[in-house]
PDB file of N, CA and C in Angstrom:
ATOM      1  N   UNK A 185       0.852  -1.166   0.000  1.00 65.00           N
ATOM      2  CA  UNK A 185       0.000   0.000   0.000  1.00 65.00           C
ATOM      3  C   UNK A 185       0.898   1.229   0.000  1.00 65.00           C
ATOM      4  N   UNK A 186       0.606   1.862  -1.023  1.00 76.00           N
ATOM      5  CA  UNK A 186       1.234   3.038  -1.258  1.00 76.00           C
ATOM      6  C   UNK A 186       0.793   4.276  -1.773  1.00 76.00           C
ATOM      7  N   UNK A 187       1.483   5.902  -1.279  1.00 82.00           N
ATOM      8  CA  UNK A 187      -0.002   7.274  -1.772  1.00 82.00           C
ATOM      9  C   UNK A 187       1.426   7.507  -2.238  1.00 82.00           C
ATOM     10  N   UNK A 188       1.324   7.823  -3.520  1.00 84.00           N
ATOM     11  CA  UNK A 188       2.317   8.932  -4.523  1.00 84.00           C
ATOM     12  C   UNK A 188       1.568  10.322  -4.707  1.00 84.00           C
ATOM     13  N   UNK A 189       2.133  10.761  -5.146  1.00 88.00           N
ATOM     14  CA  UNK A 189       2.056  12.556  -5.620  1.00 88.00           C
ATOM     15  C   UNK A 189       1.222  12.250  -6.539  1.00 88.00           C
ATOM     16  N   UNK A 190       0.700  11.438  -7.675  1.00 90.00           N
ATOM     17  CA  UNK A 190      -0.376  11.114  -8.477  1.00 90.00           C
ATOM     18  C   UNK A 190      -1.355  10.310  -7.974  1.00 90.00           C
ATOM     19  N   UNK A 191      -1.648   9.994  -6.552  1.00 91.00           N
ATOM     20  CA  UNK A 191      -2.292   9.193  -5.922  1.00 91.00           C
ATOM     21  C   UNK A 191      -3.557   9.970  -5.633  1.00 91.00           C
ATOM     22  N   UNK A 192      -4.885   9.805  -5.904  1.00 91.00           N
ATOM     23  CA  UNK A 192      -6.224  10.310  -5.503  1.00 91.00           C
ATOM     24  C   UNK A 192      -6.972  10.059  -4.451  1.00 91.00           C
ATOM     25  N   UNK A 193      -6.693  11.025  -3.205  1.00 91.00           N
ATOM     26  CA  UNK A 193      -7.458  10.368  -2.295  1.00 91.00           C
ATOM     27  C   UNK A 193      -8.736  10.673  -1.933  1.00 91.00           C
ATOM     28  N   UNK A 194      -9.875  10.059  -1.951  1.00 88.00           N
ATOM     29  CA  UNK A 194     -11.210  10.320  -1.916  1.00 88.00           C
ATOM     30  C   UNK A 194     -11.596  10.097  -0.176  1.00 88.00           C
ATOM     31  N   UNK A 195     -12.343  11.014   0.168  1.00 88.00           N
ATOM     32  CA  UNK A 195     -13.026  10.261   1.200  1.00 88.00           C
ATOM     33  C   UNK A 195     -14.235   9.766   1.352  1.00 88.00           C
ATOM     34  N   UNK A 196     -14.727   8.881   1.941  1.00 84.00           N
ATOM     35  CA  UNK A 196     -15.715   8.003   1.820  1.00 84.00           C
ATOM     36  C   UNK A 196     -16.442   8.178   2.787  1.00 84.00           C
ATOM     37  N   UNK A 197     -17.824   7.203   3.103  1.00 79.00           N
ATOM     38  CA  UNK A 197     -18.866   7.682   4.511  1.00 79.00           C
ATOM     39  C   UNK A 197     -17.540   6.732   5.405  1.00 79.00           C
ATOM     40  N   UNK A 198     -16.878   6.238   5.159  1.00 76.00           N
ATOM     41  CA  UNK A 198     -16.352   5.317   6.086  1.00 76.00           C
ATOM     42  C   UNK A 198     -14.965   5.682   6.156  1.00 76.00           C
ATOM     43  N   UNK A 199     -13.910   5.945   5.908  1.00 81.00           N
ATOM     44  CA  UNK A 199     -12.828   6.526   5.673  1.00 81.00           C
ATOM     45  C   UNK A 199     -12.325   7.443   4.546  1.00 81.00           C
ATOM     46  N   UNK A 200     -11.358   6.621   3.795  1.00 86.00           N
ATOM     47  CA  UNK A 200     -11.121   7.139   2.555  1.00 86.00           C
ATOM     48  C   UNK A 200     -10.385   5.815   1.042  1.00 86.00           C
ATOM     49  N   UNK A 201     -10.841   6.578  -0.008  1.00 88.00           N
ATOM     50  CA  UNK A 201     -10.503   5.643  -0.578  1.00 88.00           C
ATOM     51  C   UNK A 201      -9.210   6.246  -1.890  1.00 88.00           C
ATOM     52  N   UNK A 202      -8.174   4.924  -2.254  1.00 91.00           N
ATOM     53  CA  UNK A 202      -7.359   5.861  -2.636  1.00 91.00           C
ATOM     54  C   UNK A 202      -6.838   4.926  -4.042  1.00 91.00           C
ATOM     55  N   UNK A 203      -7.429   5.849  -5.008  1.00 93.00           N
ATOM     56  CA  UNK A 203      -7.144   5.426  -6.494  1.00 93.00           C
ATOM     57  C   UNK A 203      -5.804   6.279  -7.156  1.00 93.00           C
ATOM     58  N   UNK A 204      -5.227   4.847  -8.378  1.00 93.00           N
ATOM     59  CA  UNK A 204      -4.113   5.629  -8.767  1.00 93.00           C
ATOM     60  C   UNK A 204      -4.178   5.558 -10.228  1.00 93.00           C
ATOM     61  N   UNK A 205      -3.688   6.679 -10.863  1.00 94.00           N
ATOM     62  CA  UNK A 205      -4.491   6.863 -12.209  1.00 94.00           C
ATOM     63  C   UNK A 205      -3.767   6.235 -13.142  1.00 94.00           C
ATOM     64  N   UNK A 206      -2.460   6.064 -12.661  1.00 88.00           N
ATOM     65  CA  UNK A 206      -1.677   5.089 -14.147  1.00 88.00           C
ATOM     66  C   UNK A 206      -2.103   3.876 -14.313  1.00 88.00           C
ATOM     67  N   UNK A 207      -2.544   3.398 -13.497  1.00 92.00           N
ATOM     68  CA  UNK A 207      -2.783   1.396 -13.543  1.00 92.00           C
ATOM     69  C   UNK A 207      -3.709   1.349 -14.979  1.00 92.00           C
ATOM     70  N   UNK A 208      -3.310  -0.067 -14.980  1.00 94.00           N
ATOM     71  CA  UNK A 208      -4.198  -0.713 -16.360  1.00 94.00           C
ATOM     72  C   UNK A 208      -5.575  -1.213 -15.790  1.00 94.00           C
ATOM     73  N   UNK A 209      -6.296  -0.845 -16.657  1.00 94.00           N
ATOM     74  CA  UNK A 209      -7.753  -1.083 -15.882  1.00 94.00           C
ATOM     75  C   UNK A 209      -8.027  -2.451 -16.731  1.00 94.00           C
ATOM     76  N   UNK A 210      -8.527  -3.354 -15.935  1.00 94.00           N
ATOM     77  CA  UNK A 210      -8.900  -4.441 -15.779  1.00 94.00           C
ATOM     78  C   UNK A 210     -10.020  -4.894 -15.495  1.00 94.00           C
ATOM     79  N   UNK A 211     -10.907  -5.859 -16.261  1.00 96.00           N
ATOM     80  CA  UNK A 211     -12.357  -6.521 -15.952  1.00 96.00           C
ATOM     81  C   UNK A 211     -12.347  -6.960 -13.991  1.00 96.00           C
ATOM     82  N   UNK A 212     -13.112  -5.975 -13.749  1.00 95.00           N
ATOM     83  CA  UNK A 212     -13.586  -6.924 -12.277  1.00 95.00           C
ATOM     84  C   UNK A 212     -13.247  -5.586 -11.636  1.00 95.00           C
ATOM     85  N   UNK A 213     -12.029  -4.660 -11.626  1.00 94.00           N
ATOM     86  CA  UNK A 213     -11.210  -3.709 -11.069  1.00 94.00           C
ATOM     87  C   UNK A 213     -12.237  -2.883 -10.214  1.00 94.00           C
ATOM     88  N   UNK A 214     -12.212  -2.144  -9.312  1.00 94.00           N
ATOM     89  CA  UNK A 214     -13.446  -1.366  -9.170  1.00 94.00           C
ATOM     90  C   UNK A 214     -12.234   0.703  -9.103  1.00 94.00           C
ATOM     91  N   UNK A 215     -12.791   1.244 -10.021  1.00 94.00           N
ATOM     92  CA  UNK A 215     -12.224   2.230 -10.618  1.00 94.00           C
ATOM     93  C   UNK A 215     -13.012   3.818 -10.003  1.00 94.00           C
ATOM     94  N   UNK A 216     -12.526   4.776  -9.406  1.00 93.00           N
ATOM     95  CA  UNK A 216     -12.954   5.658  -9.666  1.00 93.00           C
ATOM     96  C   UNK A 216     -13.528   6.321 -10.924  1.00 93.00           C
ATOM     97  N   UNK A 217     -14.695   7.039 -10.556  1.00 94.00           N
ATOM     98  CA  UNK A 217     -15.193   7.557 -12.169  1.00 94.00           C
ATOM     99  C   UNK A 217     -15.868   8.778 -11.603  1.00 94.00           C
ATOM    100  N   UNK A 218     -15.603  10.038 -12.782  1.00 93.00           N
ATOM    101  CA  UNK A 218     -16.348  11.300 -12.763  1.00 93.00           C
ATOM    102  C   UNK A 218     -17.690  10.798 -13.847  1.00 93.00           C
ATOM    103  N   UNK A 219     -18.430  10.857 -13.201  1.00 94.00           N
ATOM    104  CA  UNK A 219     -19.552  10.478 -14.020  1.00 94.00           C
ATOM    105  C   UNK A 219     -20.586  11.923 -13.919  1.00 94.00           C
ATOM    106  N   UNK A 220     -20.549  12.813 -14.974  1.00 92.00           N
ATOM    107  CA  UNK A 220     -21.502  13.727 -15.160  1.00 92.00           C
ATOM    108  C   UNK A 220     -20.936  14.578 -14.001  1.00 92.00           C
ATOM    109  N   UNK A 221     -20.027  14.658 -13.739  1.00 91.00           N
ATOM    110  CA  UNK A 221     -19.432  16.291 -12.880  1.00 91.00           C
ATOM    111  C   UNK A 221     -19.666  14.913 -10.882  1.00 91.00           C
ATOM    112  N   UNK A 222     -19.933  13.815 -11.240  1.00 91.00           N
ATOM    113  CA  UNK A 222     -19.821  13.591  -9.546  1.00 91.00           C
ATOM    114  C   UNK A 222     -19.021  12.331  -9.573  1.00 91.00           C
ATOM    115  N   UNK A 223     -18.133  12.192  -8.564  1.00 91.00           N
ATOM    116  CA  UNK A 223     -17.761  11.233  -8.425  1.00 91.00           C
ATOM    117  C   UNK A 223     -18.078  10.218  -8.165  1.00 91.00           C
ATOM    118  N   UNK A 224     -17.623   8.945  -8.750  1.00 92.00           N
ATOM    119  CA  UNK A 224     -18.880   7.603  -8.178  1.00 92.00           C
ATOM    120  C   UNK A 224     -17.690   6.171  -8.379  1.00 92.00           C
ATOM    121  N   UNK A 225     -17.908   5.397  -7.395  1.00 93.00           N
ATOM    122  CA  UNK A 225     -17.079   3.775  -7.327  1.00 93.00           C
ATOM    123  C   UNK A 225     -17.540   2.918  -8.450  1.00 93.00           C
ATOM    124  N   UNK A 226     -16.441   2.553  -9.048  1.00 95.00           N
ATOM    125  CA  UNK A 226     -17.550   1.299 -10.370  1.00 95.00           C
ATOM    126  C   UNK A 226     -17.009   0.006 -10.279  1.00 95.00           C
ATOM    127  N   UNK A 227     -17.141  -0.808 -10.706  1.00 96.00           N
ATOM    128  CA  UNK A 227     -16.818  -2.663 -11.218  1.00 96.00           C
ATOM    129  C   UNK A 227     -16.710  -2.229 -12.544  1.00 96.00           C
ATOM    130  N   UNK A 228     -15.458  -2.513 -13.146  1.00 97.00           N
ATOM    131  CA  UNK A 228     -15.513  -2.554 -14.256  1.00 97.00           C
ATOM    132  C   UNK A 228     -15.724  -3.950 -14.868  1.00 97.00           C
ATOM    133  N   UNK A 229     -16.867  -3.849 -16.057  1.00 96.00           N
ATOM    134  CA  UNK A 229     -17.589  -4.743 -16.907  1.00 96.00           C
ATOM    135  C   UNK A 229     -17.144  -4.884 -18.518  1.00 96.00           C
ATOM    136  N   UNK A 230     -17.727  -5.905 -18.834  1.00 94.00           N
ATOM    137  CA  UNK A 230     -17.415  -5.951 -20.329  1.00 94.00           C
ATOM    138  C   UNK A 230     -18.555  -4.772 -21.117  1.00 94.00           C
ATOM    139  N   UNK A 231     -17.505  -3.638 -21.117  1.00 93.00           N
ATOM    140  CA  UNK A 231     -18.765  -2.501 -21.988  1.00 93.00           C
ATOM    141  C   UNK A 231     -19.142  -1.568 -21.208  1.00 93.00           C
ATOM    142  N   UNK A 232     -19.155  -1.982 -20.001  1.00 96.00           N
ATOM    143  CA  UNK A 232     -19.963  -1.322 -18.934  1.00 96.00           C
ATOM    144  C   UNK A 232     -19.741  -0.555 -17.580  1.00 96.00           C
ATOM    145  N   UNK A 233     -19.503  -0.094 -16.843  1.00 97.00           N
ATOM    146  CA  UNK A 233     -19.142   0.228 -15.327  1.00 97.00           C
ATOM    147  C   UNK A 233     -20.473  -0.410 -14.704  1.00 97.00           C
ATOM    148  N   UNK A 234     -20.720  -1.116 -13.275  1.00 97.00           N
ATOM    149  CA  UNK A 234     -21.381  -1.098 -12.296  1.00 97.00           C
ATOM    150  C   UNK A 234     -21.309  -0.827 -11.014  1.00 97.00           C
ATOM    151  N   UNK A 235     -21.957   0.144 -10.930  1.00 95.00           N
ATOM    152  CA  UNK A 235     -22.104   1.674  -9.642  1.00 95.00           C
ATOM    153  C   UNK A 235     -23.306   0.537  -8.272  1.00 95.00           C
ATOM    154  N   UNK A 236     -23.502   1.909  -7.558  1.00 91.00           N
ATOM    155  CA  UNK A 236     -24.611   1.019  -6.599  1.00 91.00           C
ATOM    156  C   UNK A 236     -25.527   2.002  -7.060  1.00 91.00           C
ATOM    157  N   UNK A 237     -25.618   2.986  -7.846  1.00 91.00           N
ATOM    158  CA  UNK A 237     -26.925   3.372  -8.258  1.00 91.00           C
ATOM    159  C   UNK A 237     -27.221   2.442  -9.777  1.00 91.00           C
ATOM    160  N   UNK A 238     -26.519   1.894 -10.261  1.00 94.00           N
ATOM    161  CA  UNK A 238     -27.447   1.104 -11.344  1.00 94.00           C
ATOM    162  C   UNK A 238     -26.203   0.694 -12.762  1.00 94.00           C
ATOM    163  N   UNK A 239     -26.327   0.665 -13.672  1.00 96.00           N
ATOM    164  CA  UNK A 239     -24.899   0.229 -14.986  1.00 96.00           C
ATOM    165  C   UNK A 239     -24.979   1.348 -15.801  1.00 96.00           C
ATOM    166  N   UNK A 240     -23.828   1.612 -16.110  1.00 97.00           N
ATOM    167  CA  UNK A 240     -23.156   2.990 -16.910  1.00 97.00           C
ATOM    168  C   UNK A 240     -22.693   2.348 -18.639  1.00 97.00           C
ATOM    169  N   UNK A 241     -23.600   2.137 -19.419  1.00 96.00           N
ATOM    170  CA  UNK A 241     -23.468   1.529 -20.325  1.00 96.00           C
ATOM    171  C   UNK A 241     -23.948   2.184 -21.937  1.00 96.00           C
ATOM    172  N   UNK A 242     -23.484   1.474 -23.253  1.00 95.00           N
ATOM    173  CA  UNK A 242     -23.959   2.396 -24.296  1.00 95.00           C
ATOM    174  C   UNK A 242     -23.664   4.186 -24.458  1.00 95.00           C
ATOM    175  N   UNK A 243     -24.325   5.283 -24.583  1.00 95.00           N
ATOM    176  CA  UNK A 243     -23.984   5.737 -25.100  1.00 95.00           C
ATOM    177  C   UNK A 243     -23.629   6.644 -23.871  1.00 95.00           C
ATOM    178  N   UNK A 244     -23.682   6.173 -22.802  1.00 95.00           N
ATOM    179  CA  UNK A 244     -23.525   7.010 -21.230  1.00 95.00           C
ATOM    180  C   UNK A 244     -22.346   6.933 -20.897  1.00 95.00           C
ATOM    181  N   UNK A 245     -21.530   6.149 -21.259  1.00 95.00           N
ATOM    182  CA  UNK A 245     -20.137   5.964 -21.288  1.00 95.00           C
ATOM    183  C   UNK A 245     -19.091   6.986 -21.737  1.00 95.00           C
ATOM    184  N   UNK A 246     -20.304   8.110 -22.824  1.00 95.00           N
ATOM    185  CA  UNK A 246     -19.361   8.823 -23.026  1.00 95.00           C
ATOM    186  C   UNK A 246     -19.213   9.975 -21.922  1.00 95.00           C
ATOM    187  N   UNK A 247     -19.989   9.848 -21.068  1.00 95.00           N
ATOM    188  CA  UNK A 247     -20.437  11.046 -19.830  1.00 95.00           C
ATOM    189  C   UNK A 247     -19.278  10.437 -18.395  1.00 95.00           C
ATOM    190  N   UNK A 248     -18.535   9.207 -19.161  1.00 95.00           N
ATOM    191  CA  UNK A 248     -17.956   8.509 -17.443  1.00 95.00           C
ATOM    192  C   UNK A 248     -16.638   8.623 -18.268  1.00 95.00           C
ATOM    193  N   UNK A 249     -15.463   9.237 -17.001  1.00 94.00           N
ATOM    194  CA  UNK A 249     -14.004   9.398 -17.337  1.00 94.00           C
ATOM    195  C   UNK A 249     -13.477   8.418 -16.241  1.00 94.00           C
ATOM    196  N   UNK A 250     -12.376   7.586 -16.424  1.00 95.00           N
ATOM    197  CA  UNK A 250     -12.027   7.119 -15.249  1.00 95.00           C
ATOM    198  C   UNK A 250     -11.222   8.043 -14.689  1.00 95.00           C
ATOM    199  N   UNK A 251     -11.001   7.692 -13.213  1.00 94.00           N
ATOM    200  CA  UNK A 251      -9.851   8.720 -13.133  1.00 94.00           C
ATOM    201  C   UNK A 251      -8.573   7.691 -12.634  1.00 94.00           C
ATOM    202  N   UNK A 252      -9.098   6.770 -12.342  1.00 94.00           N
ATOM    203  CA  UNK A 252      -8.089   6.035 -11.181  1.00 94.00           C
ATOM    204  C   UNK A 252      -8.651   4.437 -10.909  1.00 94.00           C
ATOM    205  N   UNK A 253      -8.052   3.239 -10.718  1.00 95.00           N
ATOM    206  CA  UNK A 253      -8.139   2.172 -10.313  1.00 95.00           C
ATOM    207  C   UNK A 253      -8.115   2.153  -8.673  1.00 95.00           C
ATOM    208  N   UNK A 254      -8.839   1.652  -8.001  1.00 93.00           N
ATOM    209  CA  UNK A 254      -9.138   1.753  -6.840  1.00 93.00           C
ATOM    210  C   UNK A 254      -8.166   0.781  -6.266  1.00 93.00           C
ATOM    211  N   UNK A 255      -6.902   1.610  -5.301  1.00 91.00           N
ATOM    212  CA  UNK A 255      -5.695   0.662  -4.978  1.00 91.00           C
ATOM    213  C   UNK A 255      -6.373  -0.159  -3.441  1.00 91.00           C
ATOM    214  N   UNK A 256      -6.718   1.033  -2.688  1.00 87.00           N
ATOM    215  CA  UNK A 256      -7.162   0.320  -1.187  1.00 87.00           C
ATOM    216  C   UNK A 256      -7.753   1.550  -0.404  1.00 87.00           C
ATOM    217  N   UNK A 257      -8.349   1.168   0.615  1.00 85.00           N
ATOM    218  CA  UNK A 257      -9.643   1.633   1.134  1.00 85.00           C
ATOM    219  C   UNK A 257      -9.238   1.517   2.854  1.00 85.00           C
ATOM    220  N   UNK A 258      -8.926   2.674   3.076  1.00 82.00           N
ATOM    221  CA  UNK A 258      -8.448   3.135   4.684  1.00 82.00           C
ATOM    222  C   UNK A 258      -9.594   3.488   5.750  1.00 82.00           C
ATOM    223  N   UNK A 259     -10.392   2.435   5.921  1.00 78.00           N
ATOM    224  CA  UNK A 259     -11.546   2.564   7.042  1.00 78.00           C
ATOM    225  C   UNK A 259     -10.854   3.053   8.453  1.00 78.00           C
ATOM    226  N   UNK A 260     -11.769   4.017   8.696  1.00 69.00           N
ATOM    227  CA  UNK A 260     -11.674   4.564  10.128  1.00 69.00           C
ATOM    228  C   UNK A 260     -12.508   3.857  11.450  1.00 69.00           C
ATOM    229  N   UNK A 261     -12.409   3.183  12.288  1.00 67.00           N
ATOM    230  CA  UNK A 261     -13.281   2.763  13.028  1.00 67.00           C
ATOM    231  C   UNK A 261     -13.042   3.744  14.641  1.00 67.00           C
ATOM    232  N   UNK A 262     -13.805   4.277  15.385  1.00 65.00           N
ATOM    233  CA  UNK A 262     -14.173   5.039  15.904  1.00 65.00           C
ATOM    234  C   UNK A 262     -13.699   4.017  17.317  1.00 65.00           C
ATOM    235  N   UNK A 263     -13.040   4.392  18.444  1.00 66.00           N
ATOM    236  CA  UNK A 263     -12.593   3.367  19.616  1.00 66.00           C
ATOM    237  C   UNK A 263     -13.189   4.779  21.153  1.00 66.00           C
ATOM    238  N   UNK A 264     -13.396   3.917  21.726  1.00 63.00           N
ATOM    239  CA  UNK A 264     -13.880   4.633  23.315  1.00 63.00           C
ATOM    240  C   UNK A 264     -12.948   5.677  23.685  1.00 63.00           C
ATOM    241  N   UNK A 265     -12.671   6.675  24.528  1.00 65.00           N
ATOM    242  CA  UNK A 265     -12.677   8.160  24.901  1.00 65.00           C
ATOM    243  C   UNK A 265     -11.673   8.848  24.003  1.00 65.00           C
ATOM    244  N   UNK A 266     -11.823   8.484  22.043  1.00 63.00           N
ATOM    245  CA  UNK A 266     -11.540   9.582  21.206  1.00 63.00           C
ATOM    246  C   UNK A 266     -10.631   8.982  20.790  1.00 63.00           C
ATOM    247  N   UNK A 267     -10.473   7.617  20.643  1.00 61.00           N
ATOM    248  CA  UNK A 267      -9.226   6.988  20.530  1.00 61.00           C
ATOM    249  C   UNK A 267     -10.024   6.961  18.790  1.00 61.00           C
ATOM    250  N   UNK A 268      -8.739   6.464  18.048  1.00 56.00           N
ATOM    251  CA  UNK A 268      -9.214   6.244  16.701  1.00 56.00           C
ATOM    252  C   UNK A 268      -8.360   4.924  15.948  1.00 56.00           C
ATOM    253  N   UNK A 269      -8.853   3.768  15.858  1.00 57.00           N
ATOM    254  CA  UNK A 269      -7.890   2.841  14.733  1.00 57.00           C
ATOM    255  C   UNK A 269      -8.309   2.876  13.579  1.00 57.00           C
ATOM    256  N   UNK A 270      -7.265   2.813  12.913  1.00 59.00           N
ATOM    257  CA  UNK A 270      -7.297   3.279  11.100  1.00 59.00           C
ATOM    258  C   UNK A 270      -7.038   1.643  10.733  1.00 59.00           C
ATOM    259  N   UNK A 271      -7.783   0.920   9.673  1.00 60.00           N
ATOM    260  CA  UNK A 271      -7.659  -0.090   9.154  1.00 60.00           C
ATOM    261  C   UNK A 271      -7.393  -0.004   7.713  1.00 60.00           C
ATOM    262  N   UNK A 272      -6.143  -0.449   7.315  1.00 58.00           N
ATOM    263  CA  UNK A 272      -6.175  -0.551   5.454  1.00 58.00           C
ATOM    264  C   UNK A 272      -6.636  -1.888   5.007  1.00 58.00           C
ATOM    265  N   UNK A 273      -7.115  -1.527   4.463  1.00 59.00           N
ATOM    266  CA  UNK A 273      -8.694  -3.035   3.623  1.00 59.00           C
ATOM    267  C   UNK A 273      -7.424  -2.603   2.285  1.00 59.00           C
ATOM    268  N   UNK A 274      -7.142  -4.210   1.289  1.00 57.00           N
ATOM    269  CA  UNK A 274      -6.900  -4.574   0.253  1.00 57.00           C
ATOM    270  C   UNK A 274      -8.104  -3.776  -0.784  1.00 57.00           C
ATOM    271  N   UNK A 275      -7.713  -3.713  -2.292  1.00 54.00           N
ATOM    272  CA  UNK A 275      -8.400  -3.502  -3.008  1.00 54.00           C
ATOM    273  C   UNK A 275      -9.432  -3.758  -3.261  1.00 54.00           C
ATOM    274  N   UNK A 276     -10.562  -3.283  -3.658  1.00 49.00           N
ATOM    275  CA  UNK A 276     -12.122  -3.933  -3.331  1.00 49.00           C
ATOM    276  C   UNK A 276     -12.621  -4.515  -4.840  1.00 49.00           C
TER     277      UNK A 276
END
């Protein structure tokens, strides 16, 4: 796990998540995407992205940029009087 100077870090309802834009994108990968000016998590598909609002497919594809392959996902879990452990989760 590694953040470079080209490294994108997003934050999430749960921590943060941190995509890197050179990787080769790959079937299954789950990729950052600007989709229509907002940012959104995808599965990349044959043809397709799949979001949790629904599939980014046909001619909507031209509205989705990737920006980044989703390297790993730094959950914050919240511990008793303000304490905080940070967990790095593998690629999703």
């Amino acid at each position: 796990m590694n953040v470079t100077q080209s490294s994108i870090v997003i934050p999430t309802d749960e921590g943060y998540a941190v995509a890197e834009p050179g990787l080769k994108i790959k079937r299954g990968a789950t990729v950052l995407l600007d989709f229509n000016g907002k940012m959104v998590f995808a599965v990349v598909g044959h043809g397709k992205f799949k979001t949790n609002e629904g599939i980014i497919e046909g001619d909507a594809l031209d509205d989705a940029r990737v920006l980044g392959v989703v390297t790993f996902m730094v959950k914050e879990i919240p511990r008793g009087e303000g304490g905080l452990l940070i967990r790095f989760l593998s690629a999703l």
